[in-house]
């Protein structure tokens, strides 16, 4: 029986039932995964959170709880909310950079139009010079 | 005593000690704030997470736990990890947009340089025409 107990039942030193809610998401070969969610949420809360969603969604629940627990252990004050803040700062920075580059492109496009306008003007005036009668005639 | 109990002690129907770990961060006028973290982490885990950091960091712990609990209740499958995914997608999009605009600006700058070069060329050739002796002399 011991070899088929999931990481949760192993850590909680209990029998692992055939319909164990933890078994598919906390395999015995990865004890740290359960250990992390257990430290932050407690086994009973993790079980409740898994049970309240449909079976096909449980792997995502286990993954996201593990990620949040991992973040909270690494960063006890902010947890993964700290990552959200960093990502928001990154977005602000990119938006400012994008606005700057877009303003620059508008400016360069405007200068190009002026340059092209002058080119057309010069081009037509030089053409005039070669085809019209010289002034001294 | 009832009026000075914090939201946690009120919900847990217990006496609120003078050194209650919850009192400063879960005031009685906002029962939902404690109710959310209680549903996701359990009161004992929230107490442990508050106690393991320094006092000046506890307000941030309470705020970030509340935010994560709020996200998990609103989105039971992904919690705030769903927000992290969305923000990563937004960053990818902004980075692609920025790369596109930067490529565009290089192109426009290149065209401007060509146009300015042609302008200088035409400008000097038109100058030549007006100052040199006509071919028919």
PDB file of N, CA and C in Angstrom, chain B residues 65-124:
ATOM      1  N   UNK B  65      -2.477  38.648   0.867  1.00  0.00           N
ATOM      2  CA  UNK B  65      -3.273  37.429   1.091  1.00  0.00           C
ATOM      3  C   UNK B  65      -4.733  37.681   0.722  1.00  0.00           C
ATOM      4  N   UNK B  66      -5.234  38.867   1.085  1.00  0.00           N
ATOM      5  CA  UNK B  66      -6.617  39.201   0.748  1.00  0.00           C
ATOM      6  C   UNK B  66      -6.794  39.238  -0.768  1.00  0.00           C
ATOM      7  N   UNK B  67      -5.827  39.835  -1.458  1.00  0.00           N
ATOM      8  CA  UNK B  67      -5.918  39.925  -2.928  1.00  0.00           C
ATOM      9  C   UNK B  67      -5.916  38.521  -3.553  1.00  0.00           C
ATOM     10  N   UNK B  68      -5.015  37.665  -3.090  1.00  0.00           N
ATOM     11  CA  UNK B  68      -4.952  36.292  -3.635  1.00  0.00           C
ATOM     12  C   UNK B  68      -6.235  35.512  -3.327  1.00  0.00           C
ATOM     13  N   UNK B  69      -6.752  35.693  -2.104  1.00  0.00           N
ATOM     14  CA  UNK B  69      -7.990  35.003  -1.728  1.00  0.00           C
ATOM     15  C   UNK B  69      -9.166  35.498  -2.577  1.00  0.00           C
ATOM     16  N   UNK B  70      -9.220  36.817  -2.778  1.00  0.00           N
ATOM     17  CA  UNK B  70     -10.270  37.423  -3.591  1.00  0.00           C
ATOM     18  C   UNK B  70     -10.225  36.831  -5.012  1.00  0.00           C
ATOM     19  N   UNK B  71      -9.009  36.777  -5.585  1.00  0.00           N
ATOM     20  CA  UNK B  71      -8.851  36.225  -6.943  1.00  0.00           C
ATOM     21  C   UNK B  71      -9.272  34.759  -6.993  1.00  0.00           C
ATOM     22  N   UNK B  72      -8.914  33.988  -5.967  1.00  0.00           N
ATOM     23  CA  UNK B  72      -9.250  32.543  -5.962  1.00  0.00           C
ATOM     24  C   UNK B  72     -10.752  32.346  -5.868  1.00  0.00           C
ATOM     25  N   UNK B  73     -11.444  33.213  -5.116  1.00  0.00           N
ATOM     26  CA  UNK B  73     -12.903  33.096  -4.984  1.00  0.00           C
ATOM     27  C   UNK B  73     -13.580  33.490  -6.304  1.00  0.00           C
ATOM     28  N   UNK B  74     -13.054  34.538  -6.959  1.00  0.00           N
ATOM     29  CA  UNK B  74     -13.625  34.976  -8.237  1.00  0.00           C
ATOM     30  C   UNK B  74     -13.271  33.998  -9.358  1.00  0.00           C
ATOM     31  N   UNK B  75     -12.078  33.407  -9.293  1.00  0.00           N
ATOM     32  CA  UNK B  75     -11.617  32.504 -10.345  1.00  0.00           C
ATOM     33  C   UNK B  75     -11.063  31.239  -9.682  1.00  0.00           C
ATOM     34  N   UNK B  76     -11.964  30.273  -9.356  1.00  0.00           N
ATOM     35  CA  UNK B  76     -11.537  29.125  -8.540  1.00  0.00           C
ATOM     36  C   UNK B  76     -10.485  28.227  -9.199  1.00  0.00           C
ATOM     37  N   UNK B  77     -10.364  28.270 -10.519  1.00  0.00           N
ATOM     38  CA  UNK B  77      -9.396  27.383 -11.174  1.00  0.00           C
ATOM     39  C   UNK B  77      -7.996  27.994 -11.204  1.00  0.00           C
ATOM     40  N   UNK B  78      -7.893  29.240 -11.605  1.00  0.00           N
ATOM     41  CA  UNK B  78      -6.560  29.840 -11.794  1.00  0.00           C
ATOM     42  C   UNK B  78      -6.158  30.847 -10.712  1.00  0.00           C
ATOM     43  N   UNK B  79      -7.116  31.389  -9.976  1.00  0.00           N
ATOM     44  CA  UNK B  79      -6.785  32.392  -8.963  1.00  0.00           C
ATOM     45  C   UNK B  79      -6.014  33.537  -9.588  1.00  0.00           C
ATOM     46  N   UNK B  80      -5.090  34.123  -8.850  1.00  0.00           N
ATOM     47  CA  UNK B  80      -4.367  35.272  -9.405  1.00  0.00           C
ATOM     48  C   UNK B  80      -3.268  34.839 -10.378  1.00  0.00           C
ATOM     49  N   UNK B  81      -3.040  33.529 -10.506  1.00  0.00           N
ATOM     50  CA  UNK B  81      -2.091  33.045 -11.524  1.00  0.00           C
ATOM     51  C   UNK B  81      -2.676  33.332 -12.920  1.00  0.00           C
ATOM     52  N   UNK B  82      -4.014  33.353 -13.008  1.00  0.00           N
ATOM     53  CA  UNK B  82      -4.678  33.717 -14.263  1.00  0.00           C
ATOM     54  C   UNK B  82      -4.338  35.146 -14.657  1.00  0.00           C
ATOM     55  N   UNK B  83      -4.259  36.031 -13.657  1.00  0.00           N
ATOM     56  CA  UNK B  83      -3.906  37.436 -13.919  1.00  0.00           C
ATOM     57  C   UNK B  83      -2.461  37.518 -14.415  1.00  0.00           C
ATOM     58  N   UNK B  84      -1.585  36.722 -13.794  1.00  0.00           N
ATOM     59  CA  UNK B  84      -0.167  36.703 -14.211  1.00  0.00           C
ATOM     60  C   UNK B  84      -0.069  36.267 -15.681  1.00  0.00           C
ATOM     61  N   UNK B  85      -0.863  35.258 -16.076  1.00  0.00           N
ATOM     62  CA  UNK B  85      -0.850  34.796 -17.477  1.00  0.00           C
ATOM     63  C   UNK B  85      -1.306  35.917 -18.417  1.00  0.00           C
ATOM     64  N   UNK B  86      -2.396  36.594 -18.031  1.00  0.00           N
ATOM     65  CA  UNK B  86      -2.924  37.685 -18.868  1.00  0.00           C
ATOM     66  C   UNK B  86      -1.875  38.794 -19.011  1.00  0.00           C
ATOM     67  N   UNK B  87      -1.203  39.127 -17.900  1.00  0.00           N
ATOM     68  CA  UNK B  87      -0.197  40.198 -17.950  1.00  0.00           C
ATOM     69  C   UNK B  87       0.984  39.794 -18.831  1.00  0.00           C
ATOM     70  N   UNK B  88       1.374  38.501 -18.770  1.00  0.00           N
ATOM     71  CA  UNK B  88       2.458  38.022 -19.639  1.00  0.00           C
ATOM     72  C   UNK B  88       2.054  38.135 -21.112  1.00  0.00           C
ATOM     73  N   UNK B  89       0.808  37.795 -21.409  1.00  0.00           N
ATOM     74  CA  UNK B  89       0.315  37.912 -22.791  1.00  0.00           C
ATOM     75  C   UNK B  89       0.350  39.372 -23.248  1.00  0.00           C
ATOM     76  N   UNK B  90      -0.050  40.274 -22.323  1.00  0.00           N
ATOM     77  CA  UNK B  90      -0.073  41.705 -22.637  1.00  0.00           C
ATOM     78  C   UNK B  90       1.353  42.197 -22.921  1.00  0.00           C
ATOM     79  N   UNK B  91       2.325  41.714 -22.127  1.00  0.00           N
ATOM     80  CA  UNK B  91       3.733  42.097 -22.321  1.00  0.00           C
ATOM     81  C   UNK B  91       4.236  41.586 -23.674  1.00  0.00           C
ATOM     82  N   UNK B  92       3.902  40.323 -24.011  1.00  0.00           N
ATOM     83  CA  UNK B  92       4.297  39.752 -25.315  1.00  0.00           C
ATOM     84  C   UNK B  92       3.776  40.631 -26.457  1.00  0.00           C
ATOM     85  N   UNK B  93       2.496  41.009 -26.319  1.00  0.00           N
ATOM     86  CA  UNK B  93       1.837  41.823 -27.344  1.00  0.00           C
ATOM     87  C   UNK B  93       2.527  43.184 -27.489  1.00  0.00           C
ATOM     88  N   UNK B  94       2.814  43.822 -26.350  1.00  0.00           N
ATOM     89  CA  UNK B  94       3.472  45.135 -26.370  1.00  0.00           C
ATOM     90  C   UNK B  94       4.878  45.032 -26.942  1.00  0.00           C
ATOM     91  N   UNK B  95       5.591  43.948 -26.599  1.00  0.00           N
ATOM     92  CA  UNK B  95       6.957  43.765 -27.114  1.00  0.00           C
ATOM     93  C   UNK B  95       6.943  43.567 -28.624  1.00  0.00           C
ATOM     94  N   UNK B  96       5.946  42.803 -29.109  1.00  0.00           N
ATOM     95  CA  UNK B  96       5.826  42.599 -30.562  1.00  0.00           C
ATOM     96  C   UNK B  96       5.484  43.915 -31.257  1.00  0.00           C
ATOM     97  N   UNK B  97       4.561  44.679 -30.659  1.00  0.00           N
ATOM     98  CA  UNK B  97       4.140  45.969 -31.209  1.00  0.00           C
ATOM     99  C   UNK B  97       5.333  46.934 -31.250  1.00  0.00           C
ATOM    100  N   UNK B  98       6.121  46.943 -30.157  1.00  0.00           N
ATOM    101  CA  UNK B  98       7.288  47.821 -30.068  1.00  0.00           C
ATOM    102  C   UNK B  98       8.325  47.445 -31.126  1.00  0.00           C
ATOM    103  N   UNK B  99       8.560  46.129 -31.296  1.00  0.00           N
ATOM    104  CA  UNK B  99       9.530  45.666 -32.299  1.00  0.00           C
ATOM    105  C   UNK B  99       9.076  46.090 -33.696  1.00  0.00           C
ATOM    106  N   UNK B 100       7.756  45.984 -33.949  1.00  0.00           N
ATOM    107  CA  UNK B 100       7.181  46.353 -35.248  1.00  0.00           C
ATOM    108  C   UNK B 100       7.385  47.848 -35.510  1.00  0.00           C
ATOM    109  N   UNK B 101       7.073  48.661 -34.501  1.00  0.00           N
ATOM    110  CA  UNK B 101       7.190  50.111 -34.650  1.00  0.00           C
ATOM    111  C   UNK B 101       8.662  50.514 -34.783  1.00  0.00           C
ATOM    112  N   UNK B 102       9.553  49.815 -34.058  1.00  0.00           N
ATOM    113  CA  UNK B 102      10.982  50.121 -34.155  1.00  0.00           C
ATOM    114  C   UNK B 102      11.519  49.771 -35.550  1.00  0.00           C
ATOM    115  N   UNK B 103      11.007  48.649 -36.120  1.00  0.00           N
ATOM    116  CA  UNK B 103      11.417  48.264 -37.477  1.00  0.00           C
ATOM    117  C   UNK B 103      10.922  49.319 -38.471  1.00  0.00           C
ATOM    118  N   UNK B 104       9.688  49.790 -38.244  1.00  0.00           N
ATOM    119  CA  UNK B 104       9.075  50.797 -39.118  1.00  0.00           C
ATOM    120  C   UNK B 104       9.872  52.102 -39.072  1.00  0.00           C
ATOM    121  N   UNK B 105      10.293  52.483 -37.855  1.00  0.00           N
ATOM    122  CA  UNK B 105      11.032  53.737 -37.699  1.00  0.00           C
ATOM    123  C   UNK B 105      12.392  53.644 -38.396  1.00  0.00           C
ATOM    124  N   UNK B 106      13.030  52.463 -38.351  1.00  0.00           N
ATOM    125  CA  UNK B 106      14.322  52.288 -39.035  1.00  0.00           C
ATOM    126  C   UNK B 106      14.129  52.467 -40.533  1.00  0.00           C
ATOM    127  N   UNK B 107      13.035  51.885 -41.045  1.00  0.00           N
ATOM    128  CA  UNK B 107      12.716  51.965 -42.470  1.00  0.00           C
ATOM    129  C   UNK B 107      12.471  53.419 -42.890  1.00  0.00           C
ATOM    130  N   UNK B 108      11.644  54.102 -42.092  1.00  0.00           N
ATOM    131  CA  UNK B 108      11.304  55.493 -42.416  1.00  0.00           C
ATOM    132  C   UNK B 108      12.547  56.374 -42.343  1.00  0.00           C
ATOM    133  N   UNK B 109      13.417  56.126 -41.333  1.00  0.00           N
ATOM    134  CA  UNK B 109      14.653  56.909 -41.204  1.00  0.00           C
ATOM    135  C   UNK B 109      15.552  56.683 -42.409  1.00  0.00           C
ATOM    136  N   UNK B 110      15.608  55.408 -42.864  1.00  0.00           N
ATOM    137  CA  UNK B 110      16.403  55.063 -44.043  1.00  0.00           C
ATOM    138  C   UNK B 110      15.882  55.808 -45.266  1.00  0.00           C
ATOM    139  N   UNK B 111      14.547  55.827 -45.435  1.00  0.00           N
ATOM    140  CA  UNK B 111      13.919  56.519 -46.575  1.00  0.00           C
ATOM    141  C   UNK B 111      14.193  58.014 -46.511  1.00  0.00           C
ATOM    142  N   UNK B 112      14.157  58.555 -45.260  1.00  0.00           N
ATOM    143  CA  UNK B 112      14.409  59.988 -45.090  1.00  0.00           C
ATOM    144  C   UNK B 112      15.828  60.327 -45.521  1.00  0.00           C
ATOM    145  N   UNK B 113      16.782  59.470 -45.132  1.00  0.00           N
ATOM    146  CA  UNK B 113      18.181  59.716 -45.500  1.00  0.00           C
ATOM    147  C   UNK B 113      18.349  59.694 -47.021  1.00  0.00           C
ATOM    148  N   UNK B 114      17.667  58.707 -47.684  1.00  0.00           N
ATOM    149  CA  UNK B 114      17.740  58.615 -49.156  1.00  0.00           C
ATOM    150  C   UNK B 114      17.147  59.887 -49.769  1.00  0.00           C
ATOM    151  N   UNK B 115      15.952  60.278 -49.243  1.00  0.00           N
ATOM    152  CA  UNK B 115      15.274  61.465 -49.768  1.00  0.00           C
ATOM    153  C   UNK B 115      16.132  62.714 -49.583  1.00  0.00           C
ATOM    154  N   UNK B 116      16.772  62.829 -48.415  1.00  0.00           N
ATOM    155  CA  UNK B 116      17.625  63.997 -48.142  1.00  0.00           C
ATOM    156  C   UNK B 116      18.840  63.986 -49.052  1.00  0.00           C
ATOM    157  N   UNK B 117      19.385  62.764 -49.296  1.00  0.00           N
ATOM    158  CA  UNK B 117      20.534  62.613 -50.199  1.00  0.00           C
ATOM    159  C   UNK B 117      20.173  63.071 -51.596  1.00  0.00           C
ATOM    160  N   UNK B 118      18.980  62.629 -52.067  1.00  0.00           N
ATOM    161  CA  UNK B 118      18.518  63.012 -53.408  1.00  0.00           C
ATOM    162  C   UNK B 118      18.275  64.506 -53.500  1.00  0.00           C
ATOM    163  N   UNK B 119      17.774  65.038 -52.371  1.00  0.00           N
ATOM    164  CA  UNK B 119      17.483  66.470 -52.341  1.00  0.00           C
ATOM    165  C   UNK B 119      18.774  67.275 -52.498  1.00  0.00           C
ATOM    166  N   UNK B 120      19.828  66.826 -51.757  1.00  0.00           N
ATOM    167  CA  UNK B 120      21.129  67.498 -51.825  1.00  0.00           C
ATOM    168  C   UNK B 120      21.670  67.416 -53.245  1.00  0.00           C
ATOM    169  N   UNK B 121      21.516  66.208 -53.842  1.00  0.00           N
ATOM    170  CA  UNK B 121      21.997  65.971 -55.204  1.00  0.00           C
ATOM    171  C   UNK B 121      21.305  66.903 -56.207  1.00  0.00           C
ATOM    172  N   UNK B 122      19.953  66.903 -56.109  1.00  0.00           N
ATOM    173  CA  UNK B 122      19.164  67.736 -57.025  1.00  0.00           C
ATOM    174  C   UNK B 122      19.461  69.213 -56.807  1.00  0.00           C
ATOM    175  N   UNK B 123      19.591  69.564 -55.523  1.00  0.00           N
ATOM    176  CA  UNK B 123      19.845  70.934 -55.167  1.00  0.00           C
ATOM    177  C   UNK B 123      21.158  71.402 -55.785  1.00  0.00           C
ATOM    178  N   UNK B 124      22.218  70.554 -55.715  1.00  0.00           N
ATOM    179  CA  UNK B 124      23.518  70.964 -56.258  1.00  0.00           C
ATOM    180  C   UNK B 124      23.491  70.942 -57.787  1.00  0.00           C
TER     181      UNK B 124
END
